[in-house]
Coordinates of C-alpha atoms in Angstrom, one line a residue:
Chain A
M40 CA -158.1 -18.3 9.3
S41 CA -159.1 -16.3 12.2
T42 CA -161.4 -13.8 9.9
A43 CA -163.2 -16.9 8.3
Q44 CA -163.9 -18.7 11.6
S45 CA -164.9 -15.3 13.8
G46 CA -167.1 -14.6 10.8
A47 CA -168.6 -18.1 11.3
T48 CA -169.3 -17.7 15.0
K49 CA -170.7 -14.3 14.5
R50 CA -173.2 -15.5 12.0
R51 CA -174.0 -18.3 14.6
T52 CA -174.6 -16.2 17.7
A53 CA -176.5 -13.8 15.6
A54 CA -178.9 -16.3 14.5
T55 CA -179.3 -17.3 18.2
T56 CA -179.5 -14.3 20.2
P57 CA -182.4 -12.3 19.0
E58 CA -185.0 -13.5 20.9
P59 CA -185.1 -16.9 22.9
P60 CA -187.3 -19.1 20.8
P61 CA -189.7 -21.4 22.3
A62 CA -189.0 -24.3 23.8
D63 CA -189.8 -26.9 21.2
E64 CA -188.1 -24.8 18.3
Q65 CA -185.1 -25.0 20.3
R66 CA -185.1 -28.6 20.6
Q67 CA -185.8 -29.0 17.0
R68 CA -182.6 -26.4 16.0
K69 CA -180.5 -28.8 18.6
K70 CA -181.7 -31.6 16.6
S71 CA -180.9 -30.3 13.1
R72 CA -177.8 -28.4 13.8
P73 CA -174.7 -29.5 15.7
P74 CA -173.6 -30.7 18.5
S75 CA -172.3 -32.3 15.2
A76 CA -171.2 -29.4 13.3
T77 CA -168.0 -28.4 15.6
G78 CA -167.7 -32.3 15.8
R79 CA -167.7 -32.8 12.2
E80 CA -165.3 -29.9 11.4
N81 CA -162.9 -31.2 14.2
R82 CA -163.1 -34.7 12.4
A83 CA -162.4 -33.2 8.9
G84 CA -159.7 -31.2 10.2
L85 CA -157.8 -34.0 11.8
A86 CA -158.7 -36.2 8.7
F87 CA -157.0 -33.6 6.3
V88 CA -154.2 -32.7 8.5
T89 CA -153.3 -36.5 9.3
P90 CA -151.4 -37.3 5.6
T91 CA -149.4 -34.1 5.9
F92 CA -148.4 -34.7 9.7
V93 CA -147.5 -38.2 8.9
V94 CA -145.2 -37.2 6.0
V95 CA -143.6 -34.3 8.1
L96 CA -143.2 -36.9 10.9
V97 CA -141.8 -39.6 9.0
V98 CA -139.1 -37.6 6.8
V99 CA -138.2 -34.7 9.2
I100 CA -139.2 -35.3 12.7
L101 CA -138.2 -38.7 13.4
P102 CA -134.9 -38.3 11.5
I103 CA -133.9 -35.5 13.9
L104 CA -134.8 -37.4 16.7
W105 CA -132.6 -40.0 15.4
T106 CA -129.7 -37.7 15.1
V107 CA -130.1 -36.9 18.8
L108 CA -129.8 -40.5 19.4
L109 CA -126.9 -41.1 17.0
A110 CA -125.2 -38.4 18.9
F111 CA -124.9 -40.5 21.9
Q112 CA -124.1 -43.7 20.3
N113 CA -121.0 -44.9 19.0
A114 CA -121.9 -45.2 15.7
K115 CA -119.7 -45.8 12.6
L116 CA -121.1 -46.2 9.2
V117 CA -119.6 -49.8 8.5
D118 CA -121.5 -51.5 11.5
I119 CA -124.5 -49.0 11.3
Q120 CA -126.0 -52.4 9.3
D121 CA -126.2 -54.8 12.1
M122 CA -126.5 -52.0 14.9
G123 CA -129.7 -51.8 16.8
L124 CA -131.6 -48.3 17.2
L125 CA -130.5 -48.3 21.1
G126 CA -127.4 -49.1 22.7
N127 CA -123.9 -48.5 22.3
W128 CA -124.4 -45.6 24.7
T129 CA -121.4 -43.0 24.7
L130 CA -120.5 -39.4 25.3
D131 CA -117.2 -40.0 23.4
N132 CA -119.0 -38.1 20.5
F133 CA -119.4 -34.8 22.4
T134 CA -116.0 -34.9 23.6
Q135 CA -114.5 -35.6 20.4
V136 CA -116.3 -32.7 19.0
F137 CA -115.3 -30.2 21.5
S138 CA -111.7 -31.3 21.7
S139 CA -111.3 -31.6 18.0
A140 CA -108.7 -29.6 16.2
G141 CA -110.5 -26.4 15.2
F142 CA -114.0 -26.6 16.8
W143 CA -113.9 -23.5 18.3
S144 CA -112.2 -21.6 15.6
S145 CA -114.8 -23.2 13.2
L146 CA -117.8 -21.9 15.6
S147 CA -116.6 -18.3 15.4
T148 CA -116.1 -18.5 11.8
T149 CA -119.4 -19.9 11.4
L150 CA -120.5 -16.6 13.5
V151 CA -118.6 -14.2 11.5
Y152 CA -119.9 -15.7 8.3
T153 CA -123.5 -15.8 9.2
V154 CA -123.7 -12.2 10.9
G155 CA -121.9 -10.7 8.1
A156 CA -124.1 -12.5 5.4
T157 CA -126.9 -11.9 7.0
L158 CA -126.5 -8.0 7.4
G159 CA -125.0 -7.9 4.0
S160 CA -128.1 -9.1 2.2
V161 CA -130.7 -7.5 4.4
V162 CA -128.9 -4.2 4.0
L163 CA -128.5 -4.6 0.4
G164 CA -132.0 -5.7 -0.3
L165 CA -133.0 -2.7 1.7
I166 CA -130.9 -0.2 -0.6
A167 CA -132.1 -2.3 -3.7
A168 CA -135.7 -1.8 -2.7
L169 CA -135.5 2.0 -2.1
A170 CA -133.9 2.4 -5.4
L171 CA -136.2 0.7 -7.2
R172 CA -139.5 1.9 -5.3
T173 CA -140.5 4.5 -7.8
P174 CA -140.9 3.5 -11.4
F175 CA -138.2 4.2 -14.1
R176 CA -137.7 2.8 -17.6
G177 CA -136.7 -0.8 -17.4
R178 CA -137.6 -1.1 -13.8
G179 CA -139.6 -4.4 -14.5
L180 CA -136.6 -6.0 -16.5
L181 CA -134.0 -4.8 -13.6
R182 CA -136.5 -6.2 -10.9
G183 CA -136.4 -9.7 -12.8
A184 CA -132.7 -9.5 -13.3
M185 CA -132.2 -9.0 -9.7
L186 CA -133.7 -12.2 -8.9
L187 CA -131.2 -14.0 -10.7
P188 CA -128.8 -14.6 -8.1
Y189 CA -131.4 -16.0 -5.9
V190 CA -132.8 -18.7 -8.4
A191 CA -129.6 -19.6 -10.0
P192 CA -128.1 -23.2 -9.1
V193 CA -125.5 -22.6 -6.6
V194 CA -122.9 -24.9 -8.3
A195 CA -123.2 -22.6 -11.5
V196 CA -122.8 -19.3 -9.9
A197 CA -120.0 -20.6 -7.4
F198 CA -118.2 -21.7 -10.6
V199 CA -118.6 -18.2 -12.2
W200 CA -117.2 -16.4 -9.1
E201 CA -114.5 -19.2 -8.8
V202 CA -113.4 -18.7 -12.4
A203 CA -114.0 -15.0 -12.4
L204 CA -111.8 -14.4 -9.2
S205 CA -109.1 -16.8 -10.3
P206 CA -105.5 -15.4 -10.1
Q207 CA -104.5 -17.0 -13.4
Y208 CA -107.6 -16.4 -15.6
G209 CA -109.9 -14.6 -13.8
I210 CA -111.3 -11.2 -15.0
V211 CA -111.2 -9.4 -12.0
N212 CA -107.3 -9.9 -11.4
E213 CA -106.8 -8.8 -15.1
W214 CA -109.0 -5.8 -14.6
G215 CA -107.3 -5.1 -11.1
R216 CA -104.0 -4.8 -12.8
S217 CA -105.0 -3.1 -15.6
L218 CA -107.2 -0.3 -13.9
F219 CA -105.7 -0.2 -10.6
G220 CA -102.4 -1.5 -10.7
W221 CA -102.3 -4.5 -8.7
D222 CA -99.2 -5.9 -8.6
D223 CA -99.8 -9.3 -8.3
P224 CA -102.7 -10.8 -8.8
I225 CA -105.1 -11.6 -5.5
A226 CA -106.0 -15.2 -4.7
F227 CA -109.6 -14.3 -3.1
L228 CA -110.5 -17.8 -2.3
S229 CA -107.4 -19.3 -0.9
T230 CA -105.7 -16.4 1.0
R231 CA -106.6 -16.5 4.5
E232 CA -104.8 -13.4 5.7
Y233 CA -104.2 -10.3 3.2
E234 CA -101.9 -7.6 4.2
V235 CA -103.4 -4.2 3.5
G236 CA -101.7 -1.0 3.9
L237 CA -103.9 2.1 5.0
L238 CA -102.3 5.4 5.6
G239 CA -99.0 3.6 6.7
A240 CA -100.8 1.2 9.1
H241 CA -100.7 -2.6 8.0
F242 CA -103.6 -5.0 9.0
D243 CA -104.3 -8.4 8.1
I244 CA -107.7 -8.9 6.7
P245 CA -109.8 -12.5 6.3
L246 CA -109.9 -12.5 2.7
A247 CA -111.3 -15.8 1.7
L248 CA -113.9 -15.2 4.5
L249 CA -114.7 -11.8 3.1
T250 CA -115.1 -13.2 0.0
V251 CA -117.6 -15.9 0.8
I252 CA -119.6 -13.2 2.8
A253 CA -119.5 -11.3 -0.2
F254 CA -121.0 -14.2 -2.4
E255 CA -123.6 -15.1 0.3
T256 CA -124.8 -11.3 0.3
W257 CA -124.7 -11.3 -3.3
R258 CA -126.7 -14.6 -3.6
Y259 CA -129.6 -13.7 -1.0
F260 CA -130.2 -9.9 -1.3
P261 CA -132.6 -10.7 -3.8
F262 CA -134.6 -12.5 -1.3
A263 CA -134.6 -9.7 1.2
F264 CA -135.2 -7.0 -1.5
L265 CA -138.6 -8.8 -2.6
F266 CA -139.7 -8.8 1.1
I267 CA -138.9 -5.1 1.6
L268 CA -140.1 -3.9 -1.7
A269 CA -143.7 -5.5 -1.0
R270 CA -143.6 -4.0 2.2
L271 CA -142.5 -0.6 0.9
Q272 CA -145.2 -0.6 -1.7
A273 CA -148.0 -1.2 1.1
V274 CA -146.7 2.0 3.2
P275 CA -149.7 4.5 2.8
G276 CA -148.3 7.4 0.6
G277 CA -150.1 10.1 2.6
L278 CA -147.6 9.8 5.6
E279 CA -145.0 10.9 3.5
E280 CA -146.6 13.2 1.8
A281 CA -147.7 15.1 4.8
A282 CA -143.8 14.7 5.9
K283 CA -143.0 16.5 3.1
V284 CA -145.3 19.3 3.3
D285 CA -143.7 19.8 7.2
G286 CA -140.4 20.0 5.3
A287 CA -138.8 16.8 6.7
T288 CA -135.9 15.9 4.3
P289 CA -135.5 12.6 2.6
L290 CA -133.6 11.2 5.5
Q291 CA -135.5 12.4 8.2
R292 CA -138.6 10.8 6.0
F293 CA -136.9 7.6 5.8
R294 CA -135.9 7.4 9.4
H295 CA -138.8 8.5 10.9
I296 CA -141.5 7.2 8.5
L297 CA -140.2 4.6 6.3
L298 CA -138.0 2.7 8.8
P299 CA -140.6 1.8 11.2
Q300 CA -142.8 0.6 9.0
L301 CA -140.0 -1.8 7.5
M302 CA -138.6 -2.9 10.8
P303 CA -141.1 -5.6 11.7
V304 CA -140.2 -7.4 8.1
M305 CA -136.5 -6.7 8.3
A306 CA -136.2 -8.2 11.8
L307 CA -137.9 -11.2 10.4
L308 CA -135.8 -11.3 7.4
C309 CA -132.7 -11.2 9.5
V310 CA -133.9 -14.2 12.0
L311 CA -134.6 -16.0 8.8
R312 CA -131.3 -15.5 6.7
F313 CA -129.6 -16.0 10.0
I314 CA -130.9 -19.4 10.7
M315 CA -130.4 -20.6 6.7
T316 CA -127.0 -19.2 6.5
F317 CA -125.9 -20.5 10.2
N318 CA -126.4 -24.0 8.8
K319 CA -125.0 -23.2 5.3
F320 CA -123.0 -25.9 3.6
D321 CA -122.7 -25.9 -0.4
D322 CA -122.0 -22.0 -0.9
V323 CA -118.5 -22.4 1.5
Y324 CA -117.9 -26.1 0.4
L325 CA -118.2 -25.1 -3.2
L326 CA -115.8 -21.8 -3.2
T327 CA -113.2 -22.9 -0.9
N328 CA -113.8 -26.4 0.2
G329 CA -113.9 -25.1 3.8
G330 CA -110.0 -23.8 3.5
A331 CA -108.1 -20.7 4.1
G332 CA -110.3 -19.8 7.1
T333 CA -113.8 -20.3 6.0
E334 CA -114.3 -23.8 7.5
V335 CA -117.8 -23.0 8.9
A336 CA -119.3 -25.9 11.2
A337 CA -121.5 -27.5 8.7
V338 CA -118.6 -28.4 6.4
R339 CA -117.4 -30.0 9.3
V340 CA -120.7 -32.2 9.8
Y341 CA -119.9 -33.2 6.1
D342 CA -116.5 -34.1 6.8
F343 CA -117.1 -36.2 10.0
L344 CA -119.9 -38.0 7.8
T345 CA -118.0 -38.5 4.6
S346 CA -114.3 -38.8 5.2
R347 CA -114.0 -40.6 8.4
Y348 CA -117.5 -42.1 8.3
D349 CA -118.1 -41.4 11.7
V350 CA -121.8 -40.8 12.2
G351 CA -122.0 -40.4 15.6
A352 CA -119.5 -37.7 15.7
A353 CA -121.5 -36.1 12.8
A354 CA -124.7 -36.3 14.7
A355 CA -122.9 -34.9 17.6
Q356 CA -121.5 -31.9 15.5
A357 CA -124.8 -31.1 13.9
L358 CA -126.7 -31.2 17.4
V359 CA -124.1 -28.7 18.9
L360 CA -124.5 -26.4 15.9
A361 CA -128.3 -26.5 16.3
A362 CA -128.1 -26.1 20.0
V363 CA -126.0 -23.0 19.7
L364 CA -128.3 -21.5 16.8
M365 CA -131.3 -22.2 19.4
V366 CA -129.2 -20.4 22.1
L367 CA -128.6 -17.5 19.7
L368 CA -132.2 -17.4 18.6
G369 CA -133.1 -17.5 22.3
L370 CA -131.3 -14.6 23.1
Y371 CA -132.6 -12.6 20.1
F372 CA -136.2 -13.4 21.2
K373 CA -135.6 -12.6 24.8
F374 CA -134.2 -9.1 24.2
F375 CA -135.4 -8.0 20.6
G376 CA -138.8 -10.2 20.3
K377 CA -140.9 -8.1 22.4
K378 CA -139.7 -4.9 20.7
V379 CA -140.5 -5.9 17.5
Q380 CA -143.9 -7.0 18.4
E381 CA -144.5 -3.6 19.8
E382 CA -143.4 -1.9 16.7
S383 CA -145.5 -4.0 14.2
Chain B
M252 CA -139.6 26.5 7.3
S253 CA -136.3 28.3 7.3
P254 CA -134.4 28.8 4.2
L255 CA -131.6 26.6 5.8
S256 CA -133.4 23.5 6.0
M257 CA -135.2 24.3 2.3
T258 CA -131.3 23.7 1.3
R259 CA -130.8 20.8 3.3
T260 CA -134.0 19.3 1.8
Q261 CA -132.8 20.3 -1.9
F262 CA -129.5 19.2 -1.0
E263 CA -130.4 15.8 -0.1
E264 CA -132.9 15.3 -2.8
R265 CA -130.5 16.0 -5.1
L266 CA -127.7 13.5 -3.7
F267 CA -130.0 10.9 -3.3
G268 CA -131.5 11.6 -7.0
V269 CA -127.7 10.9 -7.9
L270 CA -127.2 8.2 -5.7
R271 CA -130.2 6.2 -6.6
W272 CA -129.0 6.0 -10.2
V273 CA -125.8 4.8 -9.2
V274 CA -127.1 2.1 -6.9
I275 CA -129.4 1.2 -10.1
A276 CA -126.2 1.0 -12.2
F277 CA -124.5 -1.0 -9.5
L278 CA -127.3 -3.4 -9.1
A279 CA -127.8 -3.9 -12.6
V280 CA -124.0 -4.8 -13.1
I281 CA -123.8 -7.2 -10.1
T282 CA -126.7 -9.2 -10.8
I283 CA -126.3 -9.3 -15.1
A284 CA -122.5 -9.5 -15.3
P285 CA -121.9 -12.9 -13.7
F286 CA -124.4 -14.4 -16.0
Y287 CA -123.3 -12.5 -18.7
Y288 CA -119.7 -13.6 -17.9
M289 CA -120.8 -17.6 -17.6
V290 CA -122.3 -17.2 -21.2
L291 CA -119.3 -15.5 -22.6
L292 CA -116.9 -18.1 -21.3
S293 CA -119.1 -20.9 -22.2
V294 CA -119.0 -20.0 -26.2
K295 CA -114.8 -19.7 -26.0
S296 CA -112.2 -22.0 -26.3
I297 CA -109.6 -22.3 -23.1
D298 CA -106.9 -20.7 -25.3
S299 CA -108.4 -17.9 -26.1
L300 CA -109.5 -17.3 -22.3
L301 CA -105.9 -17.8 -21.4
L302 CA -104.8 -15.2 -23.9
D303 CA -106.8 -12.5 -23.0
P304 CA -108.8 -12.9 -19.5
G305 CA -110.0 -9.4 -19.3
S306 CA -112.0 -9.4 -22.7
L307 CA -115.4 -8.8 -22.4
W308 CA -116.5 -10.2 -25.9
V309 CA -116.2 -13.1 -28.1
S310 CA -114.8 -12.5 -31.5
A311 CA -116.2 -14.5 -34.3
K312 CA -113.0 -16.0 -34.7
E313 CA -112.9 -17.2 -31.2
F314 CA -116.9 -18.1 -31.0
T315 CA -117.3 -22.2 -30.7
L316 CA -119.9 -24.3 -29.6
S317 CA -117.4 -27.2 -29.1
T318 CA -117.8 -26.8 -25.2
Y319 CA -121.3 -27.6 -25.4
E320 CA -120.9 -30.3 -27.8
N321 CA -118.6 -31.8 -24.9
V322 CA -120.6 -31.1 -22.1
L323 CA -123.9 -32.6 -23.7
K324 CA -122.3 -35.6 -25.8
P325 CA -122.5 -38.8 -23.9
Q326 CA -119.6 -40.4 -22.2
S327 CA -119.4 -43.2 -24.7
E328 CA -118.7 -40.8 -27.6
G329 CA -116.0 -38.6 -25.1
G330 CA -118.3 -36.1 -23.9
Q331 CA -119.6 -35.4 -20.1
G332 CA -123.0 -37.2 -20.7
F333 CA -125.0 -33.9 -19.4
L334 CA -128.3 -34.9 -21.5
Q335 CA -128.6 -37.8 -19.0
L336 CA -128.1 -35.7 -16.0
L337 CA -130.4 -33.4 -17.2
L338 CA -133.1 -36.0 -17.3
N339 CA -132.0 -37.2 -13.8
S340 CA -132.6 -33.7 -12.6
A341 CA -136.2 -33.4 -14.2
L342 CA -136.9 -36.8 -12.9
V343 CA -136.0 -36.0 -9.4
S344 CA -137.4 -32.3 -9.5
L345 CA -140.6 -33.1 -11.0
G346 CA -141.3 -36.2 -8.6
T347 CA -140.4 -33.8 -5.7
V348 CA -142.6 -31.2 -6.8
A349 CA -145.5 -34.1 -7.0
L350 CA -145.2 -35.4 -3.7
T351 CA -144.5 -32.5 -2.1
L352 CA -147.7 -31.0 -3.3
I353 CA -150.1 -34.0 -2.5
A354 CA -148.3 -34.0 1.0
A355 CA -148.8 -30.5 1.8
V356 CA -152.1 -29.5 0.2
P357 CA -154.4 -31.3 2.7
G358 CA -152.5 -30.1 5.9
A359 CA -152.2 -26.4 4.6
Y360 CA -155.9 -26.7 3.8
A361 CA -156.6 -27.9 7.3
I362 CA -154.8 -25.6 9.3
S363 CA -156.0 -22.5 7.3
R364 CA -159.8 -23.1 7.2
L365 CA -160.7 -26.2 9.6
K366 CA -161.0 -25.6 13.2
F367 CA -159.9 -28.7 15.2
F368 CA -158.4 -30.0 18.2
G369 CA -154.8 -29.3 18.3
N370 CA -154.9 -26.9 15.3
R371 CA -152.7 -24.3 16.6
Q372 CA -150.0 -26.5 17.9
I373 CA -149.8 -28.4 14.5
S374 CA -149.3 -25.0 12.7
A375 CA -146.8 -24.2 15.0
M376 CA -145.1 -27.1 14.5
F377 CA -145.3 -27.0 10.5
L378 CA -143.7 -23.4 10.9
A379 CA -141.1 -24.6 13.5
V380 CA -139.8 -27.9 11.3
Y381 CA -139.3 -25.1 8.5
M382 CA -136.6 -23.8 11.0
F383 CA -134.7 -26.8 11.3
P384 CA -131.4 -27.0 9.9
A385 CA -130.5 -29.1 6.9
T386 CA -127.5 -30.4 8.4
L387 CA -129.5 -32.3 11.2
L388 CA -131.4 -34.1 8.6
A389 CA -128.2 -35.1 6.8
V390 CA -127.1 -37.6 9.2
P391 CA -130.0 -39.4 10.0
L392 CA -131.2 -39.9 6.1
F393 CA -127.6 -40.5 5.2
V394 CA -127.8 -43.5 7.3
M395 CA -131.3 -44.2 6.7
F396 CA -130.6 -44.8 3.4
A397 CA -127.3 -46.8 3.8
K398 CA -129.6 -49.2 5.8
L399 CA -132.4 -49.5 3.5
G400 CA -130.3 -49.7 0.5
L401 CA -132.0 -46.6 -1.3
S402 CA -128.7 -44.5 -1.4
S403 CA -127.9 -44.1 -4.9
S404 CA -131.5 -44.0 -5.9
L405 CA -133.2 -40.9 -7.4
A406 CA -136.4 -41.7 -5.7
G407 CA -134.7 -41.7 -2.2
L408 CA -133.3 -38.4 -3.2
A409 CA -136.8 -37.0 -3.9
I410 CA -138.0 -38.1 -0.6
V411 CA -135.1 -36.4 0.9
Y412 CA -136.0 -33.4 -0.9
V413 CA -139.7 -33.4 0.2
A414 CA -138.5 -33.4 3.6
Q415 CA -136.8 -30.0 2.7
T416 CA -139.8 -28.3 1.1
V417 CA -143.0 -29.5 2.6
P418 CA -142.7 -27.2 5.3
V419 CA -142.2 -24.1 3.0
S420 CA -145.1 -25.2 0.8
I421 CA -147.7 -25.7 3.6
Y422 CA -146.6 -22.0 4.6
M423 CA -147.1 -20.9 1.1
L424 CA -150.2 -22.6 0.3
K425 CA -151.5 -21.8 3.7
N426 CA -151.2 -18.1 3.1
Y427 CA -152.9 -18.4 0.0
F428 CA -155.9 -20.6 1.2
V429 CA -156.8 -18.0 4.0
T430 CA -157.6 -15.5 1.4
I431 CA -160.4 -17.4 -0.5
P432 CA -163.5 -16.2 1.1
Y433 CA -165.1 -18.8 3.4
S434 CA -168.5 -18.4 1.9
I435 CA -167.5 -20.0 -1.2
E436 CA -167.1 -22.9 0.4
E437 CA -170.3 -23.0 2.1
A438 CA -172.2 -22.5 -1.2
A439 CA -170.4 -25.6 -2.3
A440 CA -171.1 -27.6 1.0
L441 CA -175.1 -26.2 0.3
D442 CA -174.8 -28.0 -3.0
G443 CA -174.0 -31.0 -1.3
C444 CA -170.4 -31.2 -1.8
S445 CA -168.5 -32.7 0.5
R446 CA -165.3 -31.4 1.9
L447 CA -163.0 -33.4 0.1
Q448 CA -165.4 -32.4 -3.1
A449 CA -165.1 -28.9 -2.2
L450 CA -161.3 -28.8 -1.8
R451 CA -160.8 -30.4 -5.3
K452 CA -163.5 -28.9 -7.4
V453 CA -163.8 -25.2 -5.8
I454 CA -160.6 -24.4 -3.5
L455 CA -158.0 -26.1 -5.7
P456 CA -159.0 -24.4 -8.9
L457 CA -159.3 -20.9 -7.3
A458 CA -155.7 -21.5 -5.6
L459 CA -154.2 -22.7 -8.9
P460 CA -151.7 -19.5 -8.8
S461 CA -150.7 -20.3 -5.4
L462 CA -150.1 -24.0 -6.2
M463 CA -148.1 -23.3 -9.5
A464 CA -145.9 -20.7 -7.5
T465 CA -145.3 -23.4 -4.7
G466 CA -144.8 -26.0 -7.5
L467 CA -142.2 -24.0 -9.2
Y468 CA -140.3 -22.8 -5.9
V469 CA -140.2 -26.6 -4.9
F470 CA -138.8 -27.3 -8.1
M471 CA -136.1 -24.7 -8.0
I472 CA -135.1 -26.1 -4.5
A473 CA -134.9 -29.5 -5.9
W474 CA -133.2 -28.8 -9.4
N475 CA -130.3 -26.5 -7.7
E476 CA -129.7 -28.7 -4.6
F477 CA -126.2 -29.9 -3.9
L478 CA -125.7 -31.5 -0.6
F479 CA -127.9 -34.2 -0.3
A480 CA -127.3 -35.2 -4.0
L481 CA -123.2 -35.3 -3.2
L482 CA -124.0 -37.6 -0.2
F483 CA -126.5 -40.0 -1.9
L484 CA -125.3 -40.1 -5.4
A485 CA -121.7 -39.3 -5.4
A486 CA -120.9 -43.2 -5.8
D487 CA -123.1 -43.5 -8.8
P488 CA -122.4 -41.7 -11.9
E489 CA -125.3 -42.5 -13.9
K490 CA -127.6 -41.1 -11.4
W491 CA -125.9 -37.7 -10.9
T492 CA -127.8 -34.8 -11.4
V493 CA -126.6 -31.7 -13.2
S494 CA -125.5 -29.7 -10.0
L495 CA -123.8 -32.9 -8.7
G496 CA -122.2 -33.6 -12.4
L497 CA -120.8 -30.2 -12.7
A498 CA -119.3 -30.0 -9.3
Q499 CA -117.4 -33.5 -10.0
L500 CA -116.6 -32.1 -13.6
S501 CA -114.6 -29.3 -11.8
N502 CA -112.7 -31.9 -9.8
G503 CA -111.4 -33.5 -13.2
I504 CA -108.3 -31.6 -14.2
E505 CA -108.9 -32.2 -17.6
V506 CA -111.7 -30.6 -18.1
S507 CA -111.3 -26.9 -19.3
K508 CA -112.9 -24.1 -17.6
T509 CA -115.0 -23.1 -20.6
V510 CA -116.4 -26.4 -20.8
L511 CA -117.3 -25.8 -17.1
M512 CA -119.2 -22.6 -18.0
A513 CA -121.0 -24.3 -20.7
G514 CA -121.9 -26.8 -18.2
S515 CA -123.1 -24.2 -15.7
V516 CA -125.2 -22.5 -18.5
V517 CA -126.8 -25.9 -19.3
L518 CA -127.8 -26.1 -15.7
T519 CA -129.1 -22.6 -15.1
I520 CA -131.1 -22.2 -18.2
P521 CA -134.3 -24.5 -17.1
V522 CA -134.4 -22.9 -13.8
I523 CA -134.1 -19.5 -15.4
L524 CA -136.8 -20.0 -18.2
L525 CA -139.4 -21.2 -16.0
F526 CA -138.7 -18.6 -13.5
F527 CA -138.9 -15.5 -16.3
A528 CA -142.2 -17.6 -17.5
A529 CA -143.7 -17.4 -13.9
E530 CA -141.8 -14.4 -12.5
R531 CA -145.0 -12.5 -11.0
L532 CA -146.6 -15.5 -9.7
L533 CA -143.3 -16.6 -7.7
T534 CA -142.7 -13.4 -6.0
E535 CA -146.2 -12.7 -5.1
G536 CA -146.2 -16.5 -4.0
L537 CA -143.6 -15.9 -1.9
T538 CA -144.0 -12.4 -0.4
S539 CA -148.2 -12.7 -0.1
G540 CA -148.4 -11.9 3.7
A541 CA -145.5 -10.1 3.8
D542 CA -147.0 -6.6 3.4
K543 CA -149.7 -7.5 6.0
S544 CA -147.1 -8.4 8.8

């Protein structure tokens, strides 16, 4: 956008600057060419952007504003038919949300889930991009196959995981027993805490939560992989060659040459994935129904909405979730935003 | 260069040379195996699954297509009626693609090529909207559609999907529009084309790869979507999309897991086929701009 525009201005100034033309020619030029050119472009721009703007306004922005209203209203689905847009003001929804059992634990679950899945998918995406950077036989094929988890429908892949991890007929438990000698089948998706013994010490790990994090990592690492690989292939080869000649080891070349180049895109991916995962509903709902310590906040919104038909409370819960997300993003940009910009 | 650092370089090179193949093998397993497993189970009967859950292949004796027959047969004949659901999904997804592109193209064109008052604010707004969580949209849309009597309607669902896909479409299209040289449009203007004609006859044909990539991405989102389908259509089995139908199927106890896997295959195949038909297009459309950041 900027190049095209600056190009246009440059041409215009180049045409006018050389020498001040005689007065009447100047007047002529004024007549033949714009005040109207920019005005016309302005009008055309507004004309083109208006339909899109209206659609976004009607289907996205107005509904979100309505969420804000609903959050402060006493709104149940049954009486919504005859309820006006305004009125019935109350703060009950928020007290209900904050005081309801499990609100704070669901918030911390959401955070753990989001951070784990975001880091997991970006790091695995990075590793995959590095491994597939140089050509080998079958790279194209693998590259295509690696996008499968990302493009496949969530319902289908969630079932595959559910069946594969099942304690009764799942392949994972079957192999775990025959290869690793597991005594009992492990119920990956319904075990809140799993006791592990390591070097004589026993501690509990939140198994179901870790499993949904693994699922999310698996499903979204291809997305990170795509972006990181694209950036990786734009890194000038000369830089690395030079470092190689200077005797830098592969690790040093990665740390000092590749990583700084990849940092901006990885930071962007982290922000994107964080936002998307923070509000994720389907994955957890399909795998565990929000049980066994995996109740993320988005699942609670759904529960308020469908099992209690409490529209106001659902709106309040969604709003609180969005507010927490905004605060976190604000903090992120305050502390890291500048740094990322400098590095890019 | 001391001999010590030489050996360190050699050591690391050898180590990463091996590790690279380990990683490649690992990636191949985790991405392909689940889908292989899905297809494998879909052609078995539940008995042979329970008999040997760890088996990695299907013998000729076990092989059956009755699972697919069960999934696809209409409910009146004792099946699960997935053909109807496939049709519903296709209608909703194609409708979403058409509506989204119609809504997104003019705006993306305007913010990428025209200088107008408020350009920057509007393009920032489009990007910000992309970040809005779907949960914020779920409540008001749910209520609105209940009010309008549009719940349990495929058209209503398509509108909801448009809300989800317009922002990202604007973003993808914009990224492509800016790469089309401005001079081409100036030439069209000299030839007497209006803006609208220039967009239709010059820009859109040139942007065809991007239009297709965006359309494909939108199709995938709509086809795979689950939350809103569940919210809006759950009460009306006639209107279910495949995703929703499959999820509801799993709640029924009498349906065996292998039938469920056949349903998963049916749900997955259209998306995968489309994706492989246009893989390059899609990956480039998605990541264009990433290498410039």
